[in-house]
């Protein structure tokens, strides 16, 4: 059933151009997966919090993909020496992704108020959904998704959703206050 696929992550442009059957996006995704698996080989996945580092990395990578068109590659960078508890991981995901809201508004100046916020939240949530799914798939493939690991991922996801909801609510409230102070009726 399994075909062995080897990805040379150190391919030179000459060798990479010979492999035209794989798109650049697919090649980048395969290289990311290889780097995640290589990194996980040096980390013990038996510890209940280490898989959350994978969730974080996968979520940030997916958010970076969503933001790349507006902000270029690697809009959000991984931090080293981080708290990989559900609270710490969720806090980083929320704060790093929502920190781009004002820049997003500048990039999309034609969108106003709730339209800008809704589009931003859709972008961020899409990246987060994709990142969590990919992390779960990888951990399932490594046969370590279960018990405390699965419940910590669920808790992290729930905290991220609550954090995003709070951010959106605060933005809407600030927008309503600004409109009321400028004489507009919301």
PDB file of N, CA, C and O in Angstrom, residues 71-127:
ATOM      1  N   UNK A  71       1.141  40.364   3.238  1.00  0.00           N
ATOM      2  CA  UNK A  71       2.270  40.756   4.076  1.00  0.00           C
ATOM      3  C   UNK A  71       3.583  40.059   3.744  1.00  0.00           C
ATOM      4  O   UNK A  71       4.564  40.228   4.457  1.00  0.00           O
ATOM      5  N   UNK A  72       3.605  39.235   2.716  1.00  0.00           N
ATOM      6  CA  UNK A  72       4.828  38.540   2.339  1.00  0.00           C
ATOM      7  C   UNK A  72       5.029  37.277   3.158  1.00  0.00           C
ATOM      8  O   UNK A  72       4.237  36.967   4.050  1.00  0.00           O
ATOM      9  N   UNK A  73       6.100  36.554   2.845  1.00  0.00           N
ATOM     10  CA  UNK A  73       6.340  35.287   3.534  1.00  0.00           C
ATOM     11  C   UNK A  73       6.677  35.482   5.019  1.00  0.00           C
ATOM     12  O   UNK A  73       7.224  36.510   5.408  1.00  0.00           O
ATOM     13  N   UNK A  74       6.318  34.496   5.805  1.00  0.00           N
ATOM     14  CA  UNK A  74       6.643  34.456   7.234  1.00  0.00           C
ATOM     15  C   UNK A  74       6.171  35.693   7.992  1.00  0.00           C
ATOM     16  O   UNK A  74       6.930  36.279   8.775  1.00  0.00           O
ATOM     17  N   UNK A  75       4.925  36.071   7.805  1.00  0.00           N
ATOM     18  CA  UNK A  75       4.375  37.229   8.502  1.00  0.00           C
ATOM     19  C   UNK A  75       4.421  37.026  10.017  1.00  0.00           C
ATOM     20  O   UNK A  75       4.581  37.964  10.774  1.00  0.00           O
ATOM     21  N   UNK A  76       4.269  35.808  10.455  1.00  0.00           N
ATOM     22  CA  UNK A  76       4.319  35.498  11.883  1.00  0.00           C
ATOM     23  C   UNK A  76       5.452  34.482  12.097  1.00  0.00           C
ATOM     24  O   UNK A  76       5.496  33.460  11.451  1.00  0.00           O
ATOM     25  N   UNK A  77       6.367  34.777  12.992  1.00  0.00           N
ATOM     26  CA  UNK A  77       7.506  33.890  13.237  1.00  0.00           C
ATOM     27  C   UNK A  77       7.286  33.079  14.516  1.00  0.00           C
ATOM     28  O   UNK A  77       6.728  33.584  15.498  1.00  0.00           O
ATOM     29  N   UNK A  78       7.788  31.834  14.496  1.00  0.00           N
ATOM     30  CA  UNK A  78       7.754  31.020  15.711  1.00  0.00           C
ATOM     31  C   UNK A  78       8.701  31.608  16.749  1.00  0.00           C
ATOM     32  O   UNK A  78       9.758  32.117  16.427  1.00  0.00           O
ATOM     33  N   UNK A  79       8.288  31.548  17.974  1.00  0.00           N
ATOM     34  CA  UNK A  79       9.149  31.976  19.074  1.00  0.00           C
ATOM     35  C   UNK A  79       9.831  30.741  19.664  1.00  0.00           C
ATOM     36  O   UNK A  79       9.287  29.649  19.656  1.00  0.00           O
ATOM     37  N   UNK A  80      11.047  30.906  20.129  1.00  0.00           N
ATOM     38  CA  UNK A  80      11.735  29.781  20.763  1.00  0.00           C
ATOM     39  C   UNK A  80      11.604  29.900  22.273  1.00  0.00           C
ATOM     40  O   UNK A  80      11.372  30.974  22.809  1.00  0.00           O
ATOM     41  N   UNK A  81      11.782  28.802  22.955  1.00  0.00           N
ATOM     42  CA  UNK A  81      11.675  28.792  24.407  1.00  0.00           C
ATOM     43  C   UNK A  81      10.291  29.197  24.881  1.00  0.00           C
ATOM     44  O   UNK A  81      10.135  30.034  25.755  1.00  0.00           O
ATOM     45  N   UNK A  82       9.270  28.600  24.351  1.00  0.00           N
ATOM     46  CA  UNK A  82       7.904  29.028  24.600  1.00  0.00           C
ATOM     47  C   UNK A  82       7.161  28.095  25.547  1.00  0.00           C
ATOM     48  O   UNK A  82       7.533  26.951  25.712  1.00  0.00           O
ATOM     49  N   UNK A  83       6.114  28.616  26.139  1.00  0.00           N
ATOM     50  CA  UNK A  83       5.202  27.863  26.980  1.00  0.00           C
ATOM     51  C   UNK A  83       4.275  27.072  26.057  1.00  0.00           C
ATOM     52  O   UNK A  83       3.511  27.662  25.305  1.00  0.00           O
ATOM     53  N   UNK A  84       4.356  25.751  26.105  1.00  0.00           N
ATOM     54  CA  UNK A  84       3.551  24.923  25.213  1.00  0.00           C
ATOM     55  C   UNK A  84       2.316  24.337  25.885  1.00  0.00           C
ATOM     56  O   UNK A  84       1.768  23.352  25.420  1.00  0.00           O
ATOM     57  N   UNK A  85       1.867  24.982  26.970  1.00  0.00           N
ATOM     58  CA  UNK A  85       0.609  24.572  27.591  1.00  0.00           C
ATOM     59  C   UNK A  85      -0.533  25.023  26.675  1.00  0.00           C
ATOM     60  O   UNK A  85      -0.332  25.873  25.794  1.00  0.00           O
ATOM     61  N   UNK A  86      -1.730  24.485  26.864  1.00  0.00           N
ATOM     62  CA  UNK A  86      -2.858  24.956  26.040  1.00  0.00           C
ATOM     63  C   UNK A  86      -3.058  26.467  26.145  1.00  0.00           C
ATOM     64  O   UNK A  86      -3.276  27.133  25.131  1.00  0.00           O
ATOM     65  N   UNK A  87      -2.925  27.017  27.350  1.00  0.00           N
ATOM     66  CA  UNK A  87      -3.117  28.453  27.533  1.00  0.00           C
ATOM     67  C   UNK A  87      -2.016  29.249  26.827  1.00  0.00           C
ATOM     68  O   UNK A  87      -2.302  30.252  26.150  1.00  0.00           O
ATOM     69  N   UNK A  88      -0.780  28.820  26.974  1.00  0.00           N
ATOM     70  CA  UNK A  88       0.338  29.514  26.345  1.00  0.00           C
ATOM     71  C   UNK A  88       0.271  29.438  24.825  1.00  0.00           C
ATOM     72  O   UNK A  88       0.483  30.432  24.123  1.00  0.00           O
ATOM     73  N   UNK A  89      -0.032  28.259  24.318  1.00  0.00           N
ATOM     74  CA  UNK A  89      -0.130  28.063  22.868  1.00  0.00           C
ATOM     75  C   UNK A  89      -1.277  28.877  22.296  1.00  0.00           C
ATOM     76  O   UNK A  89      -1.117  29.579  21.292  1.00  0.00           O
ATOM     77  N   UNK A  90      -2.439  28.810  22.942  1.00  0.00           N
ATOM     78  CA  UNK A  90      -3.600  29.569  22.463  1.00  0.00           C
ATOM     79  C   UNK A  90      -3.324  31.069  22.519  1.00  0.00           C
ATOM     80  O   UNK A  90      -3.653  31.806  21.582  1.00  0.00           O
ATOM     81  N   UNK A  91      -2.708  31.511  23.588  1.00  0.00           N
ATOM     82  CA  UNK A  91      -2.396  32.926  23.732  1.00  0.00           C
ATOM     83  C   UNK A  91      -1.497  33.433  22.613  1.00  0.00           C
ATOM     84  O   UNK A  91      -1.728  34.515  22.061  1.00  0.00           O
ATOM     85  N   UNK A  92      -0.483  32.649  22.260  1.00  0.00           N
ATOM     86  CA  UNK A  92       0.418  33.042  21.168  1.00  0.00           C
ATOM     87  C   UNK A  92      -0.318  33.060  19.832  1.00  0.00           C
ATOM     88  O   UNK A  92      -0.150  33.984  19.037  1.00  0.00           O
ATOM     89  N   UNK A  93      -1.105  32.047  19.572  1.00  0.00           N
ATOM     90  CA  UNK A  93      -1.831  31.988  18.305  1.00  0.00           C
ATOM     91  C   UNK A  93      -2.743  33.199  18.167  1.00  0.00           C
ATOM     92  O   UNK A  93      -2.759  33.871  17.129  1.00  0.00           O
ATOM     93  N   UNK A  94      -3.490  33.516  19.215  1.00  0.00           N
ATOM     94  CA  UNK A  94      -4.421  34.642  19.167  1.00  0.00           C
ATOM     95  C   UNK A  94      -3.667  35.965  19.056  1.00  0.00           C
ATOM     96  O   UNK A  94      -3.966  36.797  18.191  1.00  0.00           O
ATOM     97  N   UNK A  95      -2.681  36.173  19.915  1.00  0.00           N
ATOM     98  CA  UNK A  95      -2.015  37.478  19.919  1.00  0.00           C
ATOM     99  C   UNK A  95      -1.206  37.717  18.650  1.00  0.00           C
ATOM    100  O   UNK A  95      -1.214  38.828  18.112  1.00  0.00           O
ATOM    101  N   UNK A  96      -0.533  36.694  18.152  1.00  0.00           N
ATOM    102  CA  UNK A  96       0.261  36.882  16.938  1.00  0.00           C
ATOM    103  C   UNK A  96      -0.610  37.079  15.708  1.00  0.00           C
ATOM    104  O   UNK A  96      -0.296  37.895  14.844  1.00  0.00           O
ATOM    105  N   UNK A  97      -1.717  36.364  15.635  1.00  0.00           N
ATOM    106  CA  UNK A  97      -2.564  36.507  14.446  1.00  0.00           C
ATOM    107  C   UNK A  97      -3.377  37.793  14.474  1.00  0.00           C
ATOM    108  O   UNK A  97      -3.501  38.471  13.452  1.00  0.00           O
ATOM    109  N   UNK A  98      -3.906  38.180  15.627  1.00  0.00           N
ATOM    110  CA  UNK A  98      -4.722  39.387  15.688  1.00  0.00           C
ATOM    111  C   UNK A  98      -3.882  40.661  15.642  1.00  0.00           C
ATOM    112  O   UNK A  98      -4.411  41.732  15.329  1.00  0.00           O
ATOM    113  N   UNK A  99      -2.598  40.550  15.907  1.00  0.00           N
ATOM    114  CA  UNK A  99      -1.712  41.719  15.857  1.00  0.00           C
ATOM    115  C   UNK A  99      -1.632  42.313  14.450  1.00  0.00           C
ATOM    116  O   UNK A  99      -1.237  43.463  14.280  1.00  0.00           O
ATOM    117  N   UNK A 100      -2.048  41.570  13.461  1.00  0.00           N
ATOM    118  CA  UNK A 100      -1.984  42.029  12.077  1.00  0.00           C
ATOM    119  C   UNK A 100      -3.241  42.762  11.618  1.00  0.00           C
ATOM    120  O   UNK A 100      -3.338  43.148  10.464  1.00  0.00           O
ATOM    121  N   UNK A 101      -4.196  42.969  12.513  1.00  0.00           N
ATOM    122  CA  UNK A 101      -5.456  43.560  12.092  1.00  0.00           C
ATOM    123  C   UNK A 101      -5.287  44.962  11.512  1.00  0.00           C
ATOM    124  O   UNK A 101      -5.825  45.261  10.444  1.00  0.00           O
ATOM    125  N   UNK A 102      -4.556  45.828  12.178  1.00  0.00           N
ATOM    126  CA  UNK A 102      -4.430  47.198  11.654  1.00  0.00           C
ATOM    127  C   UNK A 102      -3.689  47.203  10.320  1.00  0.00           C
ATOM    128  O   UNK A 102      -4.050  47.960   9.412  1.00  0.00           O
ATOM    129  N   UNK A 103      -2.696  46.358  10.171  1.00  0.00           N
ATOM    130  CA  UNK A 103      -1.998  46.258   8.881  1.00  0.00           C
ATOM    131  C   UNK A 103      -2.948  45.710   7.809  1.00  0.00           C
ATOM    132  O   UNK A 103      -2.919  46.160   6.659  1.00  0.00           O
ATOM    133  N   UNK A 104      -3.780  44.749   8.182  1.00  0.00           N
ATOM    134  CA  UNK A 104      -4.774  44.199   7.261  1.00  0.00           C
ATOM    135  C   UNK A 104      -5.739  45.302   6.813  1.00  0.00           C
ATOM    136  O   UNK A 104      -6.066  45.396   5.632  1.00  0.00           O
ATOM    137  N   UNK A 105      -6.167  46.139   7.761  1.00  0.00           N
ATOM    138  CA  UNK A 105      -7.069  47.243   7.424  1.00  0.00           C
ATOM    139  C   UNK A 105      -6.405  48.196   6.430  1.00  0.00           C
ATOM    140  O   UNK A 105      -7.059  48.671   5.502  1.00  0.00           O
ATOM    141  N   UNK A 106      -5.125  48.476   6.620  1.00  0.00           N
ATOM    142  CA  UNK A 106      -4.407  49.354   5.705  1.00  0.00           C
ATOM    143  C   UNK A 106      -4.302  48.736   4.319  1.00  0.00           C
ATOM    144  O   UNK A 106      -4.425  49.429   3.314  1.00  0.00           O
ATOM    145  N   UNK A 107      -4.074  47.440   4.265  1.00  0.00           N
ATOM    146  CA  UNK A 107      -3.966  46.738   2.988  1.00  0.00           C
ATOM    147  C   UNK A 107      -5.316  46.649   2.272  1.00  0.00           C
ATOM    148  O   UNK A 107      -5.358  46.499   1.060  1.00  0.00           O
ATOM    149  N   UNK A 108      -6.389  46.711   3.023  1.00  0.00           N
ATOM    150  CA  UNK A 108      -7.744  46.592   2.464  1.00  0.00           C
ATOM    151  C   UNK A 108      -8.546  47.841   2.817  1.00  0.00           C
ATOM    152  O   UNK A 108      -9.626  47.763   3.411  1.00  0.00           O
ATOM    153  N   UNK A 109      -8.041  48.981   2.428  1.00  0.00           N
ATOM    154  CA  UNK A 109      -8.657  50.256   2.801  1.00  0.00           C
ATOM    155  C   UNK A 109     -10.069  50.431   2.235  1.00  0.00           C
ATOM    156  O   UNK A 109     -10.828  51.254   2.728  1.00  0.00           O
ATOM    157  N   UNK A 110     -10.435  49.658   1.242  1.00  0.00           N
ATOM    158  CA  UNK A 110     -11.776  49.736   0.676  1.00  0.00           C
ATOM    159  C   UNK A 110     -12.831  49.095   1.562  1.00  0.00           C
ATOM    160  O   UNK A 110     -14.021  49.325   1.388  1.00  0.00           O
ATOM    161  N   UNK A 111     -12.394  48.288   2.510  1.00  0.00           N
ATOM    162  CA  UNK A 111     -13.329  47.653   3.445  1.00  0.00           C
ATOM    163  C   UNK A 111     -13.434  48.503   4.697  1.00  0.00           C
ATOM    164  O   UNK A 111     -12.435  49.006   5.198  1.00  0.00           O
ATOM    165  N   UNK A 112     -14.630  48.666   5.191  1.00  0.00           N
ATOM    166  CA  UNK A 112     -14.828  49.488   6.383  1.00  0.00           C
ATOM    167  C   UNK A 112     -15.536  48.692   7.460  1.00  0.00           C
ATOM    168  O   UNK A 112     -16.276  47.754   7.183  1.00  0.00           O
ATOM    169  N   UNK A 113     -15.311  49.097   8.695  1.00  0.00           N
ATOM    170  CA  UNK A 113     -16.028  48.569   9.851  1.00  0.00           C
ATOM    171  C   UNK A 113     -16.057  47.060   9.925  1.00  0.00           C
ATOM    172  O   UNK A 113     -15.032  46.394   9.855  1.00  0.00           O
ATOM    173  N   UNK A 114     -17.279  46.546  10.070  1.00  0.00           N
ATOM    174  CA  UNK A 114     -17.463  45.107  10.231  1.00  0.00           C
ATOM    175  C   UNK A 114     -16.995  44.314   9.013  1.00  0.00           C
ATOM    176  O   UNK A 114     -16.581  43.162   9.151  1.00  0.00           O
ATOM    177  N   UNK A 115     -17.064  44.909   7.827  1.00  0.00           N
ATOM    178  CA  UNK A 115     -16.612  44.194   6.626  1.00  0.00           C
ATOM    179  C   UNK A 115     -15.130  43.858   6.727  1.00  0.00           C
ATOM    180  O   UNK A 115     -14.724  42.734   6.427  1.00  0.00           O
ATOM    181  N   UNK A 116     -14.324  44.809   7.150  1.00  0.00           N
ATOM    182  CA  UNK A 116     -12.883  44.578   7.304  1.00  0.00           C
ATOM    183  C   UNK A 116     -12.630  43.554   8.400  1.00  0.00           C
ATOM    184  O   UNK A 116     -11.827  42.629   8.225  1.00  0.00           O
ATOM    185  N   UNK A 117     -13.308  43.729   9.530  1.00  0.00           N
ATOM    186  CA  UNK A 117     -13.121  42.802  10.643  1.00  0.00           C
ATOM    187  C   UNK A 117     -13.554  41.388  10.253  1.00  0.00           C
ATOM    188  O   UNK A 117     -12.838  40.418  10.528  1.00  0.00           O
ATOM    189  N   UNK A 118     -14.701  41.257   9.601  1.00  0.00           N
ATOM    190  CA  UNK A 118     -15.188  39.933   9.208  1.00  0.00           C
ATOM    191  C   UNK A 118     -14.237  39.252   8.231  1.00  0.00           C
ATOM    192  O   UNK A 118     -13.960  38.056   8.358  1.00  0.00           O
ATOM    193  N   UNK A 119     -13.733  40.003   7.270  1.00  0.00           N
ATOM    194  CA  UNK A 119     -12.804  39.413   6.301  1.00  0.00           C
ATOM    195  C   UNK A 119     -11.500  39.001   6.983  1.00  0.00           C
ATOM    196  O   UNK A 119     -10.956  37.939   6.707  1.00  0.00           O
ATOM    197  N   UNK A 120     -11.003  39.848   7.885  1.00  0.00           N
ATOM    198  CA  UNK A 120      -9.796  39.521   8.632  1.00  0.00           C
ATOM    199  C   UNK A 120     -10.000  38.258   9.468  1.00  0.00           C
ATOM    200  O   UNK A 120      -9.177  37.348   9.453  1.00  0.00           O
ATOM    201  N   UNK A 121     -11.121  38.205  10.176  1.00  0.00           N
ATOM    202  CA  UNK A 121     -11.394  37.045  11.028  1.00  0.00           C
ATOM    203  C   UNK A 121     -11.547  35.777  10.186  1.00  0.00           C
ATOM    204  O   UNK A 121     -11.077  34.713  10.582  1.00  0.00           O
ATOM    205  N   UNK A 122     -12.175  35.878   9.018  1.00  0.00           N
ATOM    206  CA  UNK A 122     -12.291  34.715   8.129  1.00  0.00           C
ATOM    207  C   UNK A 122     -10.903  34.235   7.699  1.00  0.00           C
ATOM    208  O   UNK A 122     -10.642  33.031   7.647  1.00  0.00           O
ATOM    209  N   UNK A 123     -10.019  35.185   7.388  1.00  0.00           N
ATOM    210  CA  UNK A 123      -8.659  34.840   6.971  1.00  0.00           C
ATOM    211  C   UNK A 123      -7.919  34.126   8.098  1.00  0.00           C
ATOM    212  O   UNK A 123      -7.338  33.060   7.898  1.00  0.00           O
ATOM    213  N   UNK A 124      -7.951  34.706   9.276  1.00  0.00           N
ATOM    214  CA  UNK A 124      -7.249  34.146  10.427  1.00  0.00           C
ATOM    215  C   UNK A 124      -7.841  32.792  10.810  1.00  0.00           C
ATOM    216  O   UNK A 124      -7.113  31.817  11.022  1.00  0.00           O
ATOM    217  N   UNK A 125      -9.158  32.721  10.887  1.00  0.00           N
ATOM    218  CA  UNK A 125      -9.803  31.464  11.283  1.00  0.00           C
ATOM    219  C   UNK A 125      -9.543  30.359  10.265  1.00  0.00           C
ATOM    220  O   UNK A 125      -9.377  29.201  10.638  1.00  0.00           O
ATOM    221  N   UNK A 126      -9.480  30.718   8.982  1.00  0.00           N
ATOM    222  CA  UNK A 126      -9.160  29.721   7.961  1.00  0.00           C
ATOM    223  C   UNK A 126      -7.777  29.125   8.178  1.00  0.00           C
ATOM    224  O   UNK A 126      -7.582  27.907   8.078  1.00  0.00           O
ATOM    225  N   UNK A 127      -6.814  29.969   8.480  1.00  0.00           N
ATOM    226  CA  UNK A 127      -5.460  29.488   8.751  1.00  0.00           C
ATOM    227  C   UNK A 127      -5.403  28.643  10.011  1.00  0.00           C
ATOM    228  O   UNK A 127      -4.712  27.616  10.057  1.00  0.00           O
TER     229      UNK A 127
END
